[in-house]
Short mmCIF file of C-alpha atoms in Angstrom, two decimals:
data_model
loop_
_atom_site.label_atom_id
_atom_site.label_comp_id
_atom_site.label_asym_id
_atom_site.label_seq_id
_atom_site.Cartn_x
_atom_site.Cartn_y
_atom_site.Cartn_z
CA MET E 1013 45.09 12.12 35.81
CA MET E 1014 41.65 10.50 38.00
CA LYS E 1015 39.84 13.81 36.27
CA THR E 1016 40.97 11.69 32.54
CA ASN E 1017 39.36 8.64 33.39
CA LYS E 1018 36.67 10.11 35.13
CA LEU E 1019 35.88 11.25 31.66
CA THR E 1020 37.18 8.69 30.03
CA LEU E 1021 33.73 6.38 31.68
CA SER E 1022 31.62 8.93 30.48
CA LEU E 1023 32.96 9.25 26.95
CA LEU E 1024 32.25 5.69 27.62
CA MET E 1025 29.28 4.71 28.79
CA VAL E 1026 27.81 7.70 26.84
CA SER E 1027 28.68 5.43 23.91
CA VAL E 1028 26.64 2.93 25.18
CA PHE E 1029 24.04 3.92 25.56
CA LEU E 1030 24.28 5.84 22.27
CA LEU E 1031 24.86 2.33 20.92
CA PHE E 1032 21.44 0.27 22.26
CA SER E 1033 19.09 3.51 21.08
CA PHE E 1034 19.99 3.50 17.88
CA THR E 1035 20.59 -0.56 17.66
CA ASN E 1036 16.38 -1.03 19.81
CA ASP E 1037 14.65 2.06 16.76
CA SER E 1038 12.45 0.34 15.22
CA ASN E 1039 14.29 -0.06 11.42
CA MET E 1040 16.14 -2.57 12.72
CA VAL E 1041 13.36 -5.01 14.14
CA PRO E 1042 11.58 -6.65 11.76
CA SER E 1043 8.59 -6.04 11.42
CA ASP E 1044 6.20 -8.96 10.04
CA GLU E 1045 3.04 -6.71 9.48
CA ASN E 1046 4.60 -4.20 7.29
CA GLU E 1047 6.11 -7.27 4.93
CA GLY E 1048 2.62 -8.73 4.91
CA ASP E 1049 1.68 -4.71 3.57
CA LEU E 1050 3.05 -4.95 0.46
CA LEU E 1051 -0.30 -7.13 -0.84
CA VAL E 1052 -2.57 -4.06 -0.31
CA GLY E 1053 -3.20 -2.17 -3.02
CA VAL E 1054 -4.25 -2.16 -6.86
CA TRP E 1055 -3.30 -5.46 -8.56
CA GLU E 1056 -3.77 -7.12 -12.05
CA PRO E 1057 -4.48 -10.19 -12.87
CA GLY E 1058 -2.44 -11.93 -15.77
CA HIS E 1059 -5.72 -12.04 -17.46
CA GLY E 1060 -6.14 -8.42 -17.47
CA LYS E 1061 -9.63 -8.34 -17.24
CA ALA E 1062 -10.33 -7.21 -13.83
CA LYS E 1063 -7.89 -5.34 -11.15
CA VAL E 1064 -8.76 -6.91 -7.35
CA LYS E 1065 -8.26 -4.04 -4.83
CA ILE E 1066 -6.07 -5.87 -1.74
CA SER E 1067 -6.68 -3.65 1.53
CA LYS E 1068 -5.99 -5.20 4.82
CA VAL E 1069 -8.77 -5.32 8.15
CA GLY E 1070 -7.50 -6.14 11.21
CA ASN E 1071 -4.91 -9.29 10.00
CA LYS E 1072 -6.55 -9.98 7.33
CA TYR E 1073 -6.07 -9.36 3.48
CA PHE E 1074 -9.23 -8.92 1.09
CA GLY E 1075 -9.46 -8.40 -2.84
CA LYS E 1076 -12.80 -6.65 -4.27
CA ILE E 1077 -13.10 -6.55 -8.19
CA VAL E 1078 -13.29 -2.79 -8.67
CA TRP E 1079 -12.56 -2.61 -12.24
CA LEU E 1080 -13.81 -4.97 -14.94
CA LYS E 1081 -13.05 -4.73 -19.08
CA GLU E 1082 -15.94 -6.05 -19.50
CA PRO E 1083 -18.37 -4.60 -17.40
CA LYS E 1084 -21.27 -5.46 -18.58
CA ASN E 1085 -22.56 -8.77 -20.32
CA GLU E 1086 -24.26 -9.34 -24.23
CA LEU E 1087 -27.77 -8.13 -23.28
CA GLY E 1088 -25.89 -4.53 -22.11
CA GLU E 1089 -26.39 -4.91 -17.78
CA LYS E 1090 -23.76 -4.98 -15.67
CA LYS E 1091 -22.12 -8.17 -14.62
CA MET E 1092 -23.14 -10.60 -12.23
CA ASP E 1093 -22.49 -12.95 -9.75
CA VAL E 1094 -24.60 -15.55 -12.73
CA ASN E 1095 -22.15 -18.74 -11.95
CA ASN E 1096 -22.51 -18.43 -7.87
CA PRO E 1097 -24.21 -21.90 -7.14
CA ASP E 1098 -25.43 -19.59 -4.06
CA GLU E 1099 -28.76 -18.55 -5.74
CA LYS E 1100 -29.15 -15.84 -3.18
CA MET E 1101 -25.48 -14.61 -4.69
CA ASN E 1102 -26.41 -14.26 -9.24
CA GLU E 1103 -27.99 -11.42 -8.35
CA THR E 1104 -25.11 -9.96 -6.89
CA PRO E 1105 -22.71 -7.38 -9.16
CA LEU E 1106 -19.57 -8.47 -10.20
CA LEU E 1107 -18.48 -5.19 -9.21
CA GLY E 1108 -17.59 -4.62 -6.13
CA TYR E 1109 -17.42 -8.92 -5.55
CA LYS E 1110 -14.70 -9.84 -2.84
CA ILE E 1111 -12.52 -12.20 -4.68
CA LEU E 1112 -10.30 -13.20 -2.27
CA LYS E 1113 -10.66 -13.43 1.40
CA ASP E 1114 -9.07 -14.77 4.86
CA PHE E 1115 -5.06 -13.92 3.91
CA GLU E 1116 -2.67 -13.91 6.66
CA TYR E 1117 0.95 -13.11 6.28
CA VAL E 1118 2.61 -16.16 7.54
CA GLY E 1119 5.96 -14.97 6.96
CA ASP E 1120 8.96 -15.17 4.03
CA ASP E 1121 6.93 -13.23 1.55
CA VAL E 1122 3.63 -16.10 1.41
CA TRP E 1123 -0.14 -14.77 2.91
CA GLU E 1124 -1.76 -18.19 3.45
CA ASN E 1125 -5.16 -19.60 5.06
CA GLY E 1126 -7.16 -17.29 2.45
CA THR E 1127 -9.62 -18.32 -0.46
CA ILE E 1128 -9.89 -16.97 -3.69
CA TYR E 1129 -13.56 -17.27 -5.90
CA ASP E 1130 -13.33 -17.37 -9.86
CA PRO E 1131 -16.73 -15.68 -10.47
CA GLU E 1132 -15.80 -17.28 -14.53
CA ASN E 1133 -16.98 -21.12 -13.02
CA GLY E 1134 -18.79 -20.05 -9.87
CA SER E 1135 -15.91 -22.02 -8.03
CA LEU E 1136 -13.92 -21.33 -4.70
CA TYR E 1137 -10.30 -22.54 -4.47
CA SER E 1138 -7.79 -22.52 -1.06
CA CYS E 1139 -5.07 -19.88 -2.13
CA THR E 1140 -1.43 -19.51 -1.00
CA ILE E 1141 0.18 -15.60 -2.37
CA LYS E 1142 3.53 -15.76 -2.63
CA LYS E 1143 5.38 -11.73 -3.20
CA LYS E 1144 7.85 -12.27 -6.51
CA SER E 1145 8.37 -8.45 -6.54
CA LYS E 1146 7.85 -5.29 -5.49
CA THR E 1147 4.62 -4.88 -7.87
CA LYS E 1148 4.07 -9.51 -8.63
CA ILE E 1149 2.87 -12.05 -6.99
CA GLU E 1150 2.36 -15.53 -7.37
CA VAL E 1151 -1.33 -16.47 -6.69
CA ARG E 1152 -2.08 -20.70 -6.49
CA GLY E 1153 -4.97 -21.54 -5.98
CA TYR E 1154 -6.10 -24.99 -5.70
CA ILE E 1155 -8.28 -28.09 -4.06
CA GLY E 1156 -7.10 -30.12 -1.59
CA VAL E 1157 -3.61 -30.61 -2.40
CA SER E 1158 -1.63 -27.44 -3.28
CA MET E 1159 0.29 -29.36 -5.64
CA ILE E 1160 -2.77 -29.63 -7.37
CA GLY E 1161 -4.10 -26.09 -8.65
CA ARG E 1162 -3.18 -23.64 -11.05
CA THR E 1163 -1.03 -20.48 -10.96
CA ASP E 1164 -0.93 -16.76 -11.94
CA THR E 1165 0.85 -14.14 -11.29
CA TRP E 1166 -0.78 -10.66 -10.57
CA THR E 1167 1.41 -7.07 -11.18
CA LYS E 1168 0.53 -4.55 -8.62
CA LEU E 1169 -0.65 -0.80 -10.44
CA GLN E 1170 1.14 2.05 -9.88
CA LYS E 1171 -0.98 5.58 -8.49
CA GLY E 1172 -2.21 7.46 -11.19
CA LYS E 1173 -2.08 4.08 -13.79
CA MET Y 253 -24.50 -62.37 20.90
CA LYS Y 254 -27.65 -60.32 20.15
CA LYS Y 255 -28.02 -59.06 23.07
CA ILE Y 256 -24.18 -58.27 23.65
CA LEU Y 257 -24.19 -56.35 19.99
CA ILE Y 258 -27.63 -54.68 20.72
CA SER Y 259 -26.62 -53.28 23.98
CA ILE Y 260 -22.86 -52.25 22.71
CA LEU Y 261 -25.43 -50.00 19.46
CA SER Y 262 -27.25 -48.83 22.75
CA LEU Y 263 -24.53 -47.67 24.30
CA ALA Y 264 -22.70 -46.03 21.68
CA LEU Y 265 -26.18 -44.27 20.89
CA ILE Y 266 -26.81 -42.56 24.28
CA VAL Y 267 -23.05 -41.74 24.76
CA SER Y 268 -23.31 -39.76 20.81
CA ILE Y 269 -26.61 -38.38 21.61
CA SER Y 270 -25.52 -37.41 24.83
CA SER Y 271 -21.80 -35.65 23.08
CA CYS Y 272 -24.46 -33.53 20.70
CA THR Y 273 -24.70 -30.59 22.11
CA SER Y 274 -28.09 -29.06 22.38
CA TYR Y 275 -27.95 -25.22 21.15
CA GLU Y 276 -30.95 -22.38 20.54
CA ASP Y 277 -30.77 -18.75 19.26
CA LYS Y 278 -30.15 -16.02 21.41
CA GLU Y 279 -30.34 -12.43 20.13
CA TYR Y 280 -27.94 -10.28 20.64
CA GLY Y 281 -28.77 -6.74 20.20
CA PRO Y 282 -29.62 -4.62 19.56
CA ILE Y 283 -25.89 -3.18 18.45
CA ALA Y 284 -25.40 0.62 17.46
CA PHE Y 285 -22.82 1.47 15.66
CA ASP Y 286 -21.57 4.24 13.34
CA ALA Y 287 -19.60 4.69 9.79
CA ALA Y 288 -18.93 5.61 6.78
CA PHE Y 289 -18.10 4.44 3.40
CA GLU Y 290 -14.05 4.37 2.20
CA GLY Y 291 -13.41 5.74 6.07
CA GLY Y 292 -14.70 9.53 5.39
CA ASP Y 293 -13.15 10.22 1.97
CA ASP Y 294 -14.64 13.41 0.42
CA TRP Y 295 -14.72 12.03 -2.43
CA LEU Y 296 -16.26 8.55 -3.36
CA PHE Y 297 -15.83 7.24 -7.38
CA GLU Y 298 -18.42 5.37 -8.60
CA GLY Y 299 -18.34 1.62 -8.17
CA PRO Y 300 -17.82 -0.92 -5.03
CA VAL Y 301 -17.44 1.11 -1.89
CA GLU Y 302 -17.36 -0.54 1.78
CA ALA Y 303 -17.64 0.54 4.70
CA ILE Y 304 -16.63 -1.84 8.18
CA THR Y 305 -16.40 -1.18 12.05
CA THR Y 306 -15.27 -2.95 14.39
CA ILE Y 307 -17.49 -4.95 16.91
CA LYS Y 308 -16.51 -6.30 19.96
CA PHE Y 309 -18.57 -9.54 20.75
CA LYS Y 310 -19.69 -10.43 24.89
CA PRO Y 311 -22.03 -12.39 25.15
CA GLU Y 312 -22.41 -11.68 28.48
CA ASP Y 313 -23.83 -9.02 28.06
CA PHE Y 314 -27.44 -10.42 26.87
CA GLY Y 315 -27.19 -13.21 29.41
CA PHE Y 316 -24.96 -15.54 28.73
CA SER Y 317 -21.28 -16.39 28.15
CA LYS Y 318 -19.58 -17.23 25.02
CA GLU Y 319 -19.02 -20.11 25.83
CA ASN Y 320 -22.20 -21.85 25.84
CA VAL Y 321 -22.12 -20.42 21.95
CA GLY Y 322 -21.99 -22.06 19.43
CA GLY Y 323 -23.10 -20.51 15.26
CA MET Y 324 -23.91 -16.94 14.87
CA ARG Y 325 -25.94 -15.39 11.93
CA LEU Y 326 -28.35 -12.27 11.32
CA LYS Y 327 -30.95 -11.45 12.42
CA SER Y 328 -31.78 -7.79 10.81
CA ILE Y 329 -29.44 -4.72 9.75
CA THR Y 330 -30.84 -1.23 9.27
CA ILE Y 331 -28.31 1.83 8.94
CA THR Y 332 -29.44 5.33 8.15
CA THR Y 333 -28.41 7.79 6.63
CA GLU Y 334 -28.82 11.90 6.83
CA ASN Y 335 -27.05 11.78 3.57
CA LYS Y 336 -29.24 14.43 0.81
CA ASN Y 337 -29.37 11.32 -1.06
CA GLY Y 338 -30.22 8.84 0.46
CA PHE Y 339 -29.41 4.90 -0.67
CA ASP Y 340 -30.75 5.94 -4.05
CA LEU Y 341 -27.33 6.62 -5.02
CA PHE Y 342 -26.93 2.61 -4.59
CA ASP Y 343 -28.13 -0.77 -6.43
CA ASN Y 344 -27.23 -3.53 -4.01
CA MET Y 345 -26.25 -4.14 -0.49
CA LYS Y 346 -24.46 -6.39 0.66
CA VAL Y 347 -23.40 -6.96 4.42
CA GLU Y 348 -20.49 -9.18 5.25
CA VAL Y 349 -17.92 -10.07 8.92
CA SER Y 350 -15.25 -10.99 9.41
CA SER Y 351 -12.90 -12.06 12.14
CA PRO Y 352 -9.60 -13.02 13.79
CA ASN Y 353 -10.19 -16.83 14.02
CA THR Y 354 -13.69 -17.22 11.63
CA ASP Y 355 -13.40 -16.91 7.46
CA MET Y 356 -15.63 -14.03 5.75
CA LEU Y 357 -19.36 -14.65 5.21
CA THR Y 358 -22.09 -12.45 3.54
CA ILE Y 359 -24.66 -12.02 6.35
CA GLY Y 360 -27.42 -10.17 4.37
CA VAL Y 361 -27.98 -9.16 0.68
CA MET Y 362 -29.79 -6.67 -1.19
CA ASN Y 363 -29.81 -6.97 -4.34
CA LYS Y 364 -32.59 -3.90 -4.92
CA ILE Y 365 -32.30 -0.59 -3.48
CA GLU Y 366 -35.97 0.70 -2.73
CA GLY Y 367 -33.47 3.72 -1.82
CA GLY Y 368 -34.58 6.76 0.97
CA LYS Y 369 -32.79 7.31 4.60
CA SER Y 370 -33.23 4.22 6.94
CA LEU Y 371 -33.52 0.58 5.01
CA THR Y 372 -33.41 -3.12 6.24
CA ILE Y 373 -32.10 -5.90 5.77
CA GLU Y 374 -32.74 -9.07 6.98
CA GLY Y 375 -30.54 -11.94 7.52
CA LEU Y 376 -29.85 -14.68 5.48
CA LYS Y 377 -30.87 -17.69 7.13
CA GLU Y 378 -28.69 -20.65 5.70
CA SER Y 379 -25.30 -17.99 6.50
CA LYS Y 380 -24.45 -19.01 10.06
CA ILE Y 381 -20.71 -18.71 11.15
CA LYS Y 382 -19.25 -21.60 13.19
CA ASN Y 383 -17.49 -21.43 15.94
CA PHE Y 384 -18.27 -17.81 17.82
CA ASN Y 385 -17.34 -18.11 20.73
CA GLU Y 386 -13.88 -18.28 19.12
CA VAL Y 387 -14.31 -14.32 18.82
CA ASP Y 388 -13.66 -11.43 20.59
CA GLU Y 389 -13.81 -9.14 18.18
CA PHE Y 390 -15.60 -8.91 14.53
CA PHE Y 391 -15.42 -6.63 11.45
CA LEU Y 392 -18.60 -5.74 10.01
CA HIS Y 393 -18.68 -5.03 6.02
CA ILE Y 394 -21.42 -2.99 4.63
CA SER Y 395 -20.52 -2.54 0.83
CA GLY Y 396 -22.41 -1.52 -2.17
CA ASN Y 397 -22.23 0.12 -5.70
CA LEU Y 398 -22.54 3.61 -5.78
CA THR Y 399 -23.94 4.69 -8.76
CA GLN Y 400 -22.61 7.88 -9.39
CA GLU Y 401 -19.37 10.15 -8.24
CA LEU Y 402 -20.15 12.14 -5.19
CA GLU Y 403 -18.14 15.10 -3.64
CA GLU Y 404 -18.68 14.07 -0.04
CA SER Y 405 -19.07 11.63 2.52
CA PHE Y 406 -20.97 8.69 3.34
CA GLU Y 407 -22.49 8.82 6.91
CA ILE Y 408 -24.30 5.77 7.99
CA LYS Y 409 -25.96 5.05 11.65
CA GLY Y 410 -27.26 1.72 11.62
CA THR Y 411 -28.77 -1.02 14.79
CA PHE Y 412 -28.59 -4.78 14.25
CA THR Y 413 -29.34 -7.65 16.15
CA LEU Y 414 -27.74 -10.79 16.06
CA LEU Y 415 -29.00 -14.85 16.13
CA VAL Y 416 -26.46 -16.43 18.39
CA GLU Y 417 -26.87 -20.15 19.42
CA SER Y 418 -26.36 -20.84 23.22
CA SER Y 419 -26.47 -23.74 24.58
CA GLU Y 420 -27.14 -22.18 27.74
CA ASN Y 421 -29.89 -23.12 30.20
CA ASN Y 422 -30.36 -26.33 27.66
CA GLU Y 423 -28.36 -28.96 29.11
#
């Protein structure tokens, strides 16, 4: 009887240990960092004129133009950032230009505190990004108040496409 | 009444002048670093590539304390490569800084590359990152456009010097 009790107690302790081991597994802990990394990859804006590669550096996300549908201007020269009000940037190529800067993942599928640059008019906007699905994000650029702005849907490109 | 008004205005002027911190630029560097474009992959596609390196910010190493730091800008950066092609493969180069506490800023630009195995980019005078005293470490991004595909990695070594505003010994 005594032996049976000891065995039961031992089994119970092992069970409790195993239970805690499994609940402490990293898969059980939601990781905001990994959720935020969904943004990393190559995305195509709604207009389809460019592809933007988003990378993570430190705790922030940055996106640069890696492909242009029309990489050259009407003179057959490489497109430059000619609309930038900052003249020193006018001779900088658009290919490679970082148009998304300083985004931080704030949880709930939202990235904030970043900016988006529109090379077509040389304007810089505050910007918020929201995940719609694993392959769709809503990119909202605005000046001042978030309510007044424009939203575009970007699509994530799969590797090899 | 007029005297009181003048006294109040004078007092306000004195208070505002005394509350302004006067800074002077101190050199932070030269800092040496190693980096590789796009993480040192053995294949680089034509187009935009980037090398990123992490730098600790310790003004104490250069004789001034972080709490007295204001803004920061680049004095100059020199990068060298032992790659057989040198920098002839690039048609421009840009230097940017980002950190967890400050927004990314372009601090140096070279729009025409002469080639060779070494190049120096001067800092943009007007590109200053404010409140650099909040920074413990920062990321130096060196990006450029490769004019052809490379079937090898492209590693660089470099040194840079920053001009860091400090109010030390100015108070």
